[in-house]
Amino acid sequence: MGRDVSQGAFTREDRVRYRQKVRRCLDVFALMLDDFGFDADRPMTGLEIELNLVDSAAEPAMRNEEILAEIADPLFQTELGQFNLELNAEPRLIEGAGFADYEHDLSSSLSRADERAARSDANIVLVGILPTLTEGHLVEDNLSTNERYRVLNDQIVGARGEAIELDIRGVEQLRTHTDSIAPEAACTSLQFHLQVAPDSFADYWNASQAIAGVQVAVGANSPFLYGRQLWAETRIALFKQATDTRPEELKAQGVRPRVWFGERWITSIFDLFEENVRYFPPLLPICKDEDPVEVLHAGGVPQLSELRLHNGTVYRWNRPVYDIMNGRPHLRVENRVLPAGPTVVDMLANAAFYFGLVRGLAEADRPIWSQLTFSSAEENFHSAARRGLDAVLHWPGVGDVPVTKLVLDQLLPVAATGLDGFGVAPAQRDRLLGIIEQRCRTGRNGSVWQTEAVWAAERHHGMDRPAALHHMVKRYAELQRTNEPVHTWPVQ
């Protein structure tokens, strides 16, 4: 949600007032899109990384509050679970040596945070789902102490009215129930932000949706949950199920889930905000005093607080963002499909692939979304989450194609052209896209390394599954600190 919330009980009047205020904000947003000056001259980028804290035994360390106090850096914040932190990189341009700057700053911040975490007998691990998590760890008592998480938990569980079911069937099967949203804390992600102009937002969002499956296949890093090997990117299924406000009857009626891929290509960012208001009841009906109409008529920049808060409780894999910086409003695509890790350079390779590919496709003469059905894009997304680099995706002009062949033959050149459009230095472009290329040629990403390392521990060292997972996480943490890309990591 990105803001503190202290109010826990909401009245009927709160909800009515909030709904009216959200619709008023939506009307003002429509007016702004018509003739307001949005900041879009030089497209800034941003990165958010969600982190796991582990102790010396590779168990989750429920110590984020004390570790944050040790770190004492506003770039680090709490996340849902007490074993989570979030690092928000300073926004920047990626032209020239922008990616090198990201790498230096992220590496320095993480190294410093790891040193401070060690004072509390903990270390930082960058991974989509911490493999040593158990059901006993993901309970309401282990939510972060910030009140906003408790309020969100109460609202989601209250809206559902019954226990939340987790049912994920992959290589192995997991079926269990939970009485809180704590399992969502297992989903630690890497999020990209890309600032875009209002008249090109739809192109960038549509392109982001079209490539979501490719991104997940190449960057998968979450194969284990509760000791079971499930999907290559289990985080996708877990996040959707752990925050589902719908009982079975509403699912059967086709009510949309709050973790949502969407259902159509768009023509304007307004389409997405309007869908949010039309389809999703408020979870946090908290109103501010601002009258956005008065602010707009006075020549100011409306905060649109209620619309933004509501948007923050609809978990699209590519989310629209309205924000204000230095007194000027801007729009961003927030790309949320990828897991954290394995290394800083792996994450920046994922970033370069995304930023380059989305620009290349958004600015193509013939839009990819005019050739690919939306349902095919969604099917690609879930197929990639299940199978990772072994996925076969549907793509215009080639039909059903292995994702590795699609990336190597068609998409890497498009990504390179897109990075050239941003003015990225050729050496940076080639280094980072080269990592994506080698993942596809070797068939090795974070998910593959994790599963192979666990299999090796079980088969060659006689470990049971829990011991193998702990052994793997310790080795993973060691290799992560080398900042060598995961496709080069030895299994033993």
GROMACS .gro file of C-alpha atoms in nm:
model
  492
    1MET     CA    1   0.000   0.000   0.000
    2GLY     CA    2   0.294   0.231   0.057
    3ARG     CA    3   0.138   0.433   0.341
    4ASP     CA    4   0.075   0.399   0.713
    5VAL     CA    5  -0.278   0.315   0.822
    6SER     CA    6  -0.397   0.340   1.179
    7GLN     CA    7  -0.770   0.299   1.135
    8GLY     CA    8  -0.890  -0.056   1.185
    9ALA     CA    9  -1.271  -0.046   1.192
   10PHE     CA   10  -1.464   0.110   0.904
   11THR     CA   11  -1.827   0.214   0.911
   12ARG     CA   12  -2.088   0.203   0.638
   13GLU     CA   13  -2.057   0.580   0.614
   14ASP     CA   14  -1.680   0.548   0.563
   15ARG     CA   15  -1.734   0.320   0.266
   16VAL     CA   16  -2.002   0.537   0.107
   17ARG     CA   17  -1.790   0.851   0.144
   18TYR     CA   18  -1.482   0.674   0.010
   19ARG     CA   19  -1.664   0.538  -0.294
   20GLN     CA   20  -1.792   0.887  -0.375
   21LYS     CA   21  -1.446   1.035  -0.326
   22VAL     CA   22  -1.282   0.773  -0.549
   23ARG     CA   23  -1.528   0.849  -0.828
   24ARG     CA   24  -1.464   1.221  -0.786
   25CYS     CA   25  -1.090   1.154  -0.816
   26LEU     CA   26  -1.151   0.944  -1.127
   27ASP     CA   27  -1.343   1.231  -1.289
   28VAL     CA   28  -1.059   1.472  -1.212
   29PHE     CA   29  -0.803   1.226  -1.345
   30ALA     CA   30  -0.995   1.211  -1.675
   31LEU     CA   31  -0.981   1.590  -1.700
   32MET     CA   32  -0.609   1.591  -1.626
   33LEU     CA   33  -0.539   1.337  -1.899
   34ASP     CA   34  -0.705   1.569  -2.150
   35ASP     CA   35  -0.501   1.883  -2.092
   36PHE     CA   36  -0.265   1.864  -1.794
   37GLY     CA   37   0.113   1.886  -1.825
   38PHE     CA   38   0.253   1.552  -1.709
   39ASP     CA   39   0.626   1.512  -1.658
   40ALA     CA   40   0.742   1.288  -1.943
   41ASP     CA   41   1.037   1.464  -2.105
   42ARG     CA   42   1.302   1.215  -1.995
   43PRO     CA   43   1.170   0.873  -1.888
   44MET     CA   44   1.298   0.791  -1.540
   45THR     CA   45   1.321   0.431  -1.421
   46GLY     CA   46   1.302   0.277  -1.075
   47LEU     CA   47   1.359  -0.056  -0.901
   48GLU     CA   48   1.212  -0.207  -0.584
   49ILE     CA   49   1.357  -0.526  -0.436
   50GLU     CA   50   1.192  -0.728  -0.160
   51LEU     CA   51   1.439  -0.911   0.062
   52ASN     CA   52   1.445  -1.211   0.296
   53LEU     CA   53   1.622  -1.223   0.632
   54VAL     CA   54   1.769  -1.556   0.742
   55ASP     CA   55   1.964  -1.671   1.045
   56SER     CA   56   2.279  -1.884   1.052
   57ALA     CA   57   2.072  -2.201   1.012
   58ALA     CA   58   1.904  -2.061   0.694
   59GLU     CA   59   1.576  -2.024   0.884
   60PRO     CA   60   1.371  -1.704   0.837
   61ALA     CA   61   1.480  -1.440   1.088
   62MET     CA   62   1.182  -1.247   1.231
   63ARG     CA   63   1.386  -0.936   1.305
   64ASN     CA   64   1.312  -0.673   1.042
   65GLU     CA   65   1.228  -0.399   1.294
   66GLU     CA   66   1.557  -0.416   1.481
   67ILE     CA   67   1.753  -0.462   1.158
   68LEU     CA   68   1.588  -0.156   1.003
   69ALA     CA   69   1.694   0.041   1.307
   70GLU     CA   70   2.051  -0.080   1.256
   71ILE     CA   71   2.048   0.001   0.884
   72ALA     CA   72   1.906   0.351   0.945
   73ASP     CA   73   1.861   0.416   0.572
   74PRO     CA   74   1.532   0.554   0.433
   75LEU     CA   75   1.579   0.348   0.116
   76PHE     CA   76   1.498   0.038   0.326
   77GLN     CA   77   1.145  -0.020   0.454
   78THR     CA   78   0.938  -0.289   0.618
   79GLU     CA   79   0.742  -0.540   0.415
   80LEU     CA   80   0.457  -0.773   0.506
   81GLY     CA   81   0.649  -1.035   0.706
   82GLN     CA   82   0.890  -0.981   0.993
   83PHE     CA   83   1.152  -1.165   0.785
   84ASN     CA   84   1.111  -0.918   0.495
   85LEU     CA   85   1.263  -0.585   0.399
   86GLU     CA   86   1.222  -0.372   0.088
   87LEU     CA   87   1.493  -0.172  -0.087
   88ASN     CA   88   1.382   0.116  -0.308
   89ALA     CA   89   1.657   0.227  -0.546
   90GLU     CA   90   1.690   0.594  -0.628
   91PRO     CA   91   1.509   0.661  -0.960
   92ARG     CA   92   1.735   0.739  -1.253
   93LEU     CA   93   1.783   0.747  -1.626
   94ILE     CA   94   1.935   0.436  -1.781
   95GLU     CA   95   2.109   0.621  -2.062
   96GLY     CA   96   2.487   0.597  -2.071
   97ALA     CA   97   2.614   0.418  -1.762
   98GLY     CA   98   2.279   0.419  -1.580
   99PHE     CA   99   2.281   0.042  -1.528
  100ALA     CA  100   2.636   0.054  -1.393
  101ASP     CA  101   2.521   0.320  -1.148
  102TYR     CA  102   2.232   0.098  -1.043
  103GLU     CA  103   2.470  -0.194  -0.991
  104HIS     CA  104   2.711   0.011  -0.780
  105ASP     CA  105   2.438   0.162  -0.564
  106LEU     CA  106   2.241  -0.160  -0.515
  107SER     CA  107   2.552  -0.360  -0.434
  108SER     CA  108   2.670  -0.098  -0.186
  109SER     CA  109   2.329  -0.068  -0.019
  110LEU     CA  110   2.285  -0.444   0.012
  111SER     CA  111   2.639  -0.497   0.140
  112ARG     CA  112   2.596  -0.230   0.404
  113ALA     CA  113   2.255  -0.368   0.504
  114ASP     CA  114   2.396  -0.721   0.525
  115GLU     CA  115   2.670  -0.599   0.759
  116ARG     CA  116   2.411  -0.431   0.982
  117ALA     CA  117   2.184  -0.738   0.971
  118ALA     CA  118   2.477  -0.952   1.090
  119ARG     CA  119   2.468  -0.758   1.418
  120SER     CA  120   2.130  -0.921   1.473
  121ASP     CA  121   2.260  -1.262   1.363
  122ALA     CA  122   2.090  -1.241   1.025
  123ASN     CA  123   2.177  -1.218   0.657
  124ILE     CA  124   1.996  -1.101   0.345
  125VAL     CA  125   1.889  -1.346   0.075
  126LEU     CA  126   1.749  -1.237  -0.262
  127VAL     CA  127   1.507  -1.508  -0.374
  128GLY     CA  128   1.148  -1.524  -0.495
  129ILE     CA  129   1.030  -1.757  -0.216
  130LEU     CA  130   1.260  -1.848   0.072
  131PRO     CA  131   1.277  -2.229   0.041
  132THR     CA  132   1.307  -2.292   0.416
  133LEU     CA  133   0.975  -2.127   0.501
  134THR     CA  134   0.717  -2.353   0.664
  135GLU     CA  135   0.350  -2.311   0.749
  136GLY     CA  136   0.457  -2.240   1.105
  137HIS     CA  137   0.649  -1.932   0.991
  138LEU     CA  138   0.369  -1.782   0.782
  139VAL     CA  139   0.118  -1.696   1.051
  140GLU     CA  140  -0.048  -1.372   1.157
  141ASP     CA  141   0.182  -1.326   1.458
  142ASN     CA  142   0.476  -1.294   1.218
  143LEU     CA  143   0.329  -1.005   1.020
  144SER     CA  144   0.531  -0.684   1.052
  145THR     CA  145   0.423  -0.466   1.343
  146ASN     CA  146   0.325  -0.171   1.120
  147GLU     CA  147  -0.049  -0.136   1.169
  148ARG     CA  148  -0.123  -0.110   0.797
  149TYR     CA  149  -0.044  -0.478   0.749
  150ARG     CA  150  -0.280  -0.582   1.028
  151VAL     CA  151  -0.558  -0.367   0.887
  152LEU     CA  152  -0.506  -0.506   0.537
  153ASN     CA  153  -0.507  -0.861   0.674
  154ASP     CA  154  -0.832  -0.799   0.861
  155GLN     CA  155  -1.000  -0.648   0.556
  156ILE     CA  156  -0.899  -0.925   0.314
  157VAL     CA  157  -0.986  -1.207   0.554
  158GLY     CA  158  -1.309  -1.030   0.650
  159ALA     CA  159  -1.410  -0.980   0.287
  160ARG     CA  160  -1.358  -1.349   0.215
  161GLY     CA  161  -1.539  -1.460   0.529
  162GLU     CA  162  -1.364  -1.796   0.549
  163ALA     CA  163  -1.018  -1.954   0.551
  164ILE     CA  164  -0.797  -1.892   0.249
  165GLU     CA  165  -0.719  -2.207   0.051
  166LEU     CA  166  -0.379  -2.265  -0.108
  167ASP     CA  167  -0.393  -2.528  -0.383
  168ILE     CA  168  -0.086  -2.537  -0.611
  169ARG     CA  169  -0.020  -2.836  -0.833
  170GLY     CA  170   0.317  -2.857  -1.002
  171VAL     CA  171   0.596  -3.116  -0.991
  172GLU     CA  172   0.455  -3.191  -0.645
  173GLN     CA  173   0.130  -3.072  -0.491
  174LEU     CA  174   0.050  -2.839  -0.203
  175ARG     CA  175  -0.297  -2.807  -0.057
  176THR     CA  176  -0.355  -2.630   0.273
  177HIS     CA  177  -0.554  -2.352   0.439
  178THR     CA  178  -0.457  -2.032   0.618
  179ASP     CA  179  -0.652  -1.789   0.835
  180SER     CA  180  -0.440  -1.485   0.740
  181ILE     CA  181  -0.262  -1.329   0.443
  182ALA     CA  182   0.077  -1.415   0.598
  183PRO     CA  183   0.167  -1.659   0.315
  184GLU     CA  184   0.178  -1.355   0.084
  185ALA     CA  185   0.492  -1.252   0.274
  186ALA     CA  186   0.670  -1.545   0.111
  187CYS     CA  187   0.637  -1.369  -0.227
  188THR     CA  188   0.945  -1.147  -0.255
  189SER     CA  189   0.958  -0.967  -0.586
  190LEU     CA  190   1.161  -0.740  -0.810
  191GLN     CA  191   0.957  -0.450  -0.943
  192PHE     CA  192   1.046  -0.216  -1.229
  193HIS     CA  193   0.905   0.133  -1.278
  194LEU     CA  194   0.907   0.310  -1.612
  195GLN     CA  195   0.783   0.667  -1.652
  196VAL     CA  196   0.577   0.719  -1.967
  197ALA     CA  197   0.376   0.998  -2.129
  198PRO     CA  198  -0.005   0.980  -2.113
  199ASP     CA  199  -0.043   0.933  -2.489
  200SER     CA  200   0.198   0.637  -2.494
  201PHE     CA  201   0.100   0.472  -2.167
  202ALA     CA  202  -0.137   0.222  -2.332
  203ASP     CA  203   0.134   0.108  -2.574
  204TYR     CA  204   0.380   0.044  -2.291
  205TRP     CA  205   0.126  -0.130  -2.071
  206ASN     CA  206   0.004  -0.351  -2.355
  207ALA     CA  207   0.362  -0.439  -2.446
  208SER     CA  208   0.434  -0.520  -2.081
  209GLN     CA  209   0.137  -0.755  -2.070
  210ALA     CA  210   0.244  -0.924  -2.393
  211ILE     CA  211   0.593  -1.006  -2.262
  212ALA     CA  212   0.500  -1.097  -1.903
  213GLY     CA  213   0.523  -1.468  -1.979
  214VAL     CA  214   0.863  -1.433  -2.140
  215GLN     CA  215   0.991  -1.236  -1.840
  216VAL     CA  216   0.871  -1.498  -1.593
  217ALA     CA  217   1.016  -1.788  -1.791
  218VAL     CA  218   1.360  -1.630  -1.815
  219GLY     CA  219   1.368  -1.494  -1.458
  220ALA     CA  220   1.190  -1.771  -1.260
  221ASN     CA  221   1.339  -1.817  -0.912
  222SER     CA  222   1.067  -1.962  -0.685
  223PRO     CA  223   1.038  -2.341  -0.724
  224PHE     CA  224   0.982  -2.440  -0.358
  225LEU     CA  225   0.713  -2.368  -0.100
  226TYR     CA  226   0.659  -2.550   0.230
  227GLY     CA  227   0.917  -2.808   0.128
  228ARG     CA  228   0.749  -2.898  -0.200
  229GLN     CA  229   0.868  -2.840  -0.555
  230LEU     CA  230   0.578  -2.673  -0.732
  231TRP     CA  231   0.600  -2.428  -1.024
  232ALA     CA  232   0.916  -2.275  -1.167
  233GLU     CA  233   0.774  -1.943  -1.041
  234THR     CA  234   0.541  -2.056  -0.761
  235ARG     CA  235   0.517  -1.695  -0.644
  236ILE     CA  236   0.261  -1.626  -0.917
  237ALA     CA  237   0.010  -1.880  -0.787
  238LEU     CA  238   0.082  -1.813  -0.420
  239PHE     CA  239   0.033  -1.438  -0.443
  240LYS     CA  240  -0.297  -1.475  -0.625
  241GLN     CA  241  -0.437  -1.730  -0.381
  242ALA     CA  242  -0.306  -1.575  -0.058
  243THR     CA  243  -0.486  -1.244  -0.121
  244ASP     CA  244  -0.805  -1.378  -0.276
  245THR     CA  245  -1.108  -1.208  -0.121
  246ARG     CA  246  -1.354  -1.431  -0.309
  247PRO     CA  247  -1.527  -1.733  -0.154
  248GLU     CA  248  -1.600  -2.021  -0.390
  249GLU     CA  249  -1.942  -1.888  -0.487
  250LEU     CA  250  -1.801  -1.557  -0.612
  251LYS     CA  251  -1.528  -1.739  -0.805
  252ALA     CA  252  -1.798  -1.948  -0.974
  253GLN     CA  253  -1.981  -1.628  -1.070
  254GLY     CA  254  -1.671  -1.494  -1.244
  255VAL     CA  255  -1.595  -1.217  -0.993
  256ARG     CA  256  -1.246  -1.088  -1.067
  257PRO     CA  257  -0.958  -1.162  -0.827
  258ARG     CA  258  -0.764  -0.873  -0.675
  259VAL     CA  259  -0.440  -1.026  -0.807
  260TRP     CA  260  -0.528  -0.983  -1.169
  261PHE     CA  261  -0.369  -1.020  -1.510
  262GLY     CA  262  -0.652  -0.822  -1.666
  263GLU     CA  263  -0.883  -0.917  -1.950
  264ARG     CA  264  -0.822  -0.683  -2.245
  265TRP     CA  265  -0.578  -0.457  -2.421
  266ILE     CA  266  -0.629  -0.091  -2.332
  267THR     CA  267  -0.637   0.240  -2.519
  268SER     CA  268  -0.562   0.468  -2.221
  269ILE     CA  269  -0.437   0.450  -1.863
  270PHE     CA  270  -0.786   0.568  -1.770
  271ASP     CA  271  -0.920   0.224  -1.869
  272LEU     CA  272  -0.728   0.062  -1.584
  273PHE     CA  273  -0.827   0.307  -1.313
  274GLU     CA  274  -1.188   0.293  -1.428
  275GLU     CA  275  -1.182  -0.088  -1.412
  276ASN     CA  276  -1.044  -0.068  -1.058
  277VAL     CA  277  -1.334   0.151  -0.950
  278ARG     CA  278  -1.597  -0.048  -1.136
  279TYR     CA  279  -1.493  -0.400  -1.038
  280PHE     CA  280  -1.329  -0.385  -0.695
  281PRO     CA  281  -1.492  -0.279  -0.368
  282PRO     CA  282  -1.269  -0.076  -0.135
  283LEU     CA  283  -1.055  -0.259   0.117
  284LEU     CA  284  -0.930   0.052   0.297
  285PRO     CA  285  -1.194   0.329   0.279
  286ILE     CA  286  -0.973   0.608   0.416
  287CYS     CA  287  -1.046   0.961   0.294
  288LYS     CA  288  -0.825   1.268   0.293
  289ASP     CA  289  -0.949   1.627   0.322
  290GLU     CA  290  -0.843   1.733  -0.029
  291ASP     CA  291  -1.115   1.823  -0.278
  292PRO     CA  292  -0.944   1.733  -0.608
  293VAL     CA  293  -1.188   1.947  -0.810
  294GLU     CA  294  -1.102   2.259  -0.611
  295VAL     CA  295  -0.730   2.191  -0.635
  296LEU     CA  296  -0.751   2.143  -1.012
  297HIS     CA  297  -0.958   2.460  -1.064
  298ALA     CA  298  -0.709   2.654  -0.852
  299GLY     CA  299  -0.426   2.547  -1.082
  300GLY     CA  300  -0.275   2.297  -0.840
  301VAL     CA  301  -0.182   1.932  -0.873
  302PRO     CA  302  -0.441   1.703  -0.708
  303GLN     CA  303  -0.303   1.423  -0.493
  304LEU     CA  304  -0.594   1.193  -0.586
  305SER     CA  305  -0.517   1.007  -0.261
  306GLU     CA  306  -0.825   0.785  -0.257
  307LEU     CA  307  -0.781   0.676  -0.619
  308ARG     CA  308  -0.415   0.594  -0.555
  309LEU     CA  309  -0.490   0.404  -0.234
  310HIS     CA  310  -0.757   0.200  -0.410
  311ASN     CA  311  -0.515   0.128  -0.697
  312GLY     CA  312  -0.266   0.000  -0.440
  313THR     CA  313  -0.510  -0.270  -0.327
  314VAL     CA  314  -0.569  -0.406  -0.679
  315TYR     CA  315  -0.265  -0.620  -0.750
  316ARG     CA  316  -0.220  -0.612  -1.126
  317TRP     CA  317   0.096  -0.776  -1.256
  318ASN     CA  318   0.149  -0.455  -1.453
  319ARG     CA  319   0.006  -0.176  -1.244
  320PRO     CA  320  -0.068   0.182  -1.355
  321VAL     CA  321   0.080   0.449  -1.126
  322TYR     CA  322  -0.011   0.816  -1.087
  323ASP     CA  323   0.242   1.001  -0.874
  324ILE     CA  324   0.378   1.349  -0.805
  325MET     CA  325   0.743   1.444  -0.783
  326ASN     CA  326   0.880   1.795  -0.736
  327GLY     CA  327   0.531   1.934  -0.783
  328ARG     CA  328   0.473   1.770  -1.122
  329PRO     CA  329   0.248   1.470  -1.184
  330HIS     CA  330   0.371   1.173  -1.386
  331LEU     CA  331   0.256   0.828  -1.493
  332ARG     CA  332   0.444   0.501  -1.460
  333VAL     CA  333   0.407   0.137  -1.556
  334GLU     CA  334   0.495  -0.074  -1.253
  335ASN     CA  335   0.609  -0.417  -1.373
  336ARG     CA  336   0.556  -0.667  -1.091
  337VAL     CA  337   0.593  -1.010  -1.247
  338LEU     CA  338   0.949  -1.105  -1.146
  339PRO     CA  339   1.098  -1.258  -0.830
  340ALA     CA  340   1.392  -1.111  -0.643
  341GLY     CA  341   1.743  -1.246  -0.706
  342PRO     CA  342   1.951  -1.440  -0.755
  343THR     CA  343   2.219  -1.165  -0.775
  344VAL     CA  344   2.231  -0.792  -0.837
  345VAL     CA  345   2.367  -0.847  -1.187
  346ASP     CA  346   2.094  -1.105  -1.262
  347MET     CA  347   1.828  -0.857  -1.156
  348LEU     CA  348   1.980  -0.583  -1.370
  349ALA     CA  349   1.991  -0.823  -1.665
  350ASN     CA  350   1.619  -0.878  -1.609
  351ALA     CA  351   1.575  -0.500  -1.594
  352ALA     CA  352   1.765  -0.438  -1.917
  353PHE     CA  353   1.565  -0.709  -2.092
  354TYR     CA  354   1.236  -0.561  -1.972
  355PHE     CA  355   1.310  -0.194  -2.038
  356GLY     CA  356   1.461  -0.265  -2.378
  357LEU     CA  357   1.200  -0.515  -2.494
  358VAL     CA  358   0.901  -0.312  -2.378
  359ARG     CA  359   1.030  -0.002  -2.556
  360GLY     CA  360   1.113  -0.195  -2.871
  361LEU     CA  361   0.764  -0.347  -2.888
  362ALA     CA  362   0.577  -0.033  -2.777
  363GLU     CA  363   0.738   0.170  -3.056
  364ALA     CA  364   0.714  -0.098  -3.327
  365ASP     CA  365   0.531  -0.012  -3.649
  366ARG     CA  366   0.289  -0.298  -3.600
  367PRO     CA  367   0.191  -0.341  -3.233
  368ILE     CA  368   0.236  -0.690  -3.091
  369TRP     CA  369  -0.105  -0.661  -2.922
  370SER     CA  370  -0.270  -0.627  -3.262
  371GLN     CA  371  -0.138  -0.976  -3.346
  372LEU     CA  372  -0.157  -1.157  -3.010
  373THR     CA  373  -0.488  -1.219  -2.837
  374PHE     CA  374  -0.509  -1.109  -2.476
  375SER     CA  375  -0.608  -1.460  -2.371
  376SER     CA  376  -0.291  -1.595  -2.536
  377ALA     CA  377  -0.081  -1.345  -2.341
  378GLU     CA  378  -0.243  -1.464  -2.018
  379GLU     CA  379  -0.196  -1.830  -2.110
  380ASN     CA  380   0.170  -1.759  -2.186
  381PHE     CA  381   0.206  -1.598  -1.843
  382HIS     CA  382   0.074  -1.897  -1.652
  383SER     CA  383   0.252  -2.152  -1.871
  384ALA     CA  384   0.581  -1.971  -1.809
  385ALA     CA  385   0.517  -1.959  -1.435
  386ARG     CA  386   0.462  -2.335  -1.432
  387ARG     CA  387   0.748  -2.444  -1.658
  388GLY     CA  388   1.003  -2.162  -1.665
  389LEU     CA  389   1.266  -2.204  -1.933
  390ASP     CA  390   1.095  -2.526  -2.048
  391ALA     CA  391   0.778  -2.337  -2.139
  392VAL     CA  392   0.634  -2.333  -2.489
  393LEU     CA  393   0.463  -2.001  -2.562
  394HIS     CA  394   0.239  -1.878  -2.841
  395TRP     CA  395   0.383  -1.590  -3.042
  396PRO     CA  396   0.266  -1.414  -3.360
  397GLY     CA  397   0.435  -1.528  -3.676
  398VAL     CA  398   0.582  -1.847  -3.527
  399GLY     CA  399   0.293  -2.010  -3.341
  400ASP     CA  400   0.387  -2.230  -3.047
  401VAL     CA  401   0.760  -2.196  -2.980
  402PRO     CA  402   1.001  -2.284  -2.697
  403VAL     CA  403   1.057  -1.967  -2.496
  404THR     CA  404   1.435  -1.999  -2.522
  405LYS     CA  405   1.418  -2.006  -2.901
  406LEU     CA  406   1.177  -1.711  -2.903
  407VAL     CA  407   1.413  -1.503  -2.689
  408LEU     CA  408   1.728  -1.595  -2.881
  409ASP     CA  409   1.587  -1.564  -3.232
  410GLN     CA  410   1.346  -1.272  -3.199
  411LEU     CA  411   1.329  -1.085  -2.871
  412LEU     CA  412   1.690  -1.015  -2.779
  413PRO     CA  413   1.745  -0.805  -3.093
  414VAL     CA  414   1.428  -0.609  -3.014
  415ALA     CA  415   1.549  -0.552  -2.658
  416ALA     CA  416   1.886  -0.431  -2.787
  417THR     CA  417   1.715  -0.183  -3.017
  418GLY     CA  418   1.499  -0.061  -2.729
  419LEU     CA  419   1.803  -0.006  -2.506
  420ASP     CA  420   1.967   0.187  -2.788
  421GLY     CA  421   1.658   0.407  -2.792
  422PHE     CA  422   1.715   0.483  -2.423
  423GLY     CA  423   2.077   0.570  -2.499
  424VAL     CA  424   2.222   0.283  -2.294
  425ALA     CA  425   2.595   0.243  -2.341
  426PRO     CA  426   2.667  -0.049  -2.580
  427ALA     CA  427   2.896  -0.221  -2.331
  428GLN     CA  428   2.621  -0.216  -2.067
  429ARG     CA  429   2.363  -0.334  -2.318
  430ASP     CA  430   2.573  -0.625  -2.438
  431ARG     CA  431   2.683  -0.737  -2.094
  432LEU     CA  432   2.333  -0.750  -1.946
  433LEU     CA  433   2.151  -0.892  -2.248
  434GLY     CA  434   2.437  -1.143  -2.276
  435ILE     CA  435   2.331  -1.282  -1.938
  436ILE     CA  436   1.977  -1.336  -2.067
  437GLU     CA  437   2.120  -1.502  -2.379
  438GLN     CA  438   2.333  -1.740  -2.173
  439ARG     CA  439   2.043  -1.836  -1.949
  440CYS     CA  440   1.855  -1.940  -2.262
  441ARG     CA  441   2.150  -2.123  -2.417
  442THR     CA  442   2.235  -2.313  -2.097
  443GLY     CA  443   1.875  -2.361  -1.985
  444ARG     CA  444   1.969  -2.236  -1.639
  445ASN     CA  445   1.800  -1.967  -1.431
  446GLY     CA  446   1.750  -1.937  -1.054
  447SER     CA  447   1.470  -2.191  -1.044
  448VAL     CA  448   1.673  -2.450  -1.233
  449TRP     CA  449   1.976  -2.399  -1.009
  450GLN     CA  450   1.767  -2.436  -0.693
  451THR     CA  451   1.600  -2.757  -0.803
  452GLU     CA  452   1.926  -2.911  -0.928
  453ALA     CA  453   2.105  -2.820  -0.603
  454VAL     CA  454   1.830  -2.981  -0.395
  455TRP     CA  455   1.822  -3.292  -0.611
  456ALA     CA  456   2.201  -3.324  -0.579
  457ALA     CA  457   2.184  -3.292  -0.200
  458GLU     CA  458   1.912  -3.556  -0.183
  459ARG     CA  459   2.059  -3.804  -0.431
  460HIS     CA  460   2.434  -3.767  -0.378
  461HIS     CA  461   2.449  -3.675  -0.009
  462GLY     CA  462   2.151  -3.868   0.123
  463MET     CA  463   1.976  -3.565   0.271
  464ASP     CA  464   1.603  -3.554   0.328
  465ARG     CA  465   1.409  -3.264   0.174
  466PRO     CA  466   1.429  -3.021   0.472
  467ALA     CA  467   1.803  -3.076   0.512
  468ALA     CA  468   1.857  -3.039   0.136
  469LEU     CA  469   1.665  -2.711   0.131
  470HIS     CA  470   1.866  -2.566   0.419
  471HIS     CA  471   2.190  -2.680   0.257
  472MET     CA  472   2.085  -2.522  -0.072
  473VAL     CA  473   1.988  -2.188   0.084
  474LYS     CA  474   2.324  -2.160   0.260
  475ARG     CA  475   2.507  -2.229  -0.067
  476TYR     CA  476   2.276  -1.992  -0.255
  477ALA     CA  477   2.357  -1.712  -0.008
  478GLU     CA  478   2.730  -1.768  -0.056
  479LEU     CA  479   2.708  -1.761  -0.435
  480GLN     CA  480   2.475  -1.461  -0.432
  481ARG     CA  481   2.751  -1.253  -0.272
  482THR     CA  482   2.988  -1.321  -0.561
  483ASN     CA  483   2.752  -1.134  -0.797
  484GLU     CA  484   2.829  -1.389  -1.066
  485PRO     CA  485   2.519  -1.460  -1.280
  486VAL     CA  486   2.324  -1.767  -1.178
  487HIS     CA  487   2.375  -1.955  -1.503
  488THR     CA  488   2.746  -1.985  -1.406
  489TRP     CA  489   2.686  -2.120  -1.053
  490PRO     CA  490   2.813  -2.471  -0.977
  491VAL     CA  491   2.549  -2.707  -0.843
  492GLN     CA  492   2.782  -2.874  -0.593
   0.00000   0.00000   0.00000
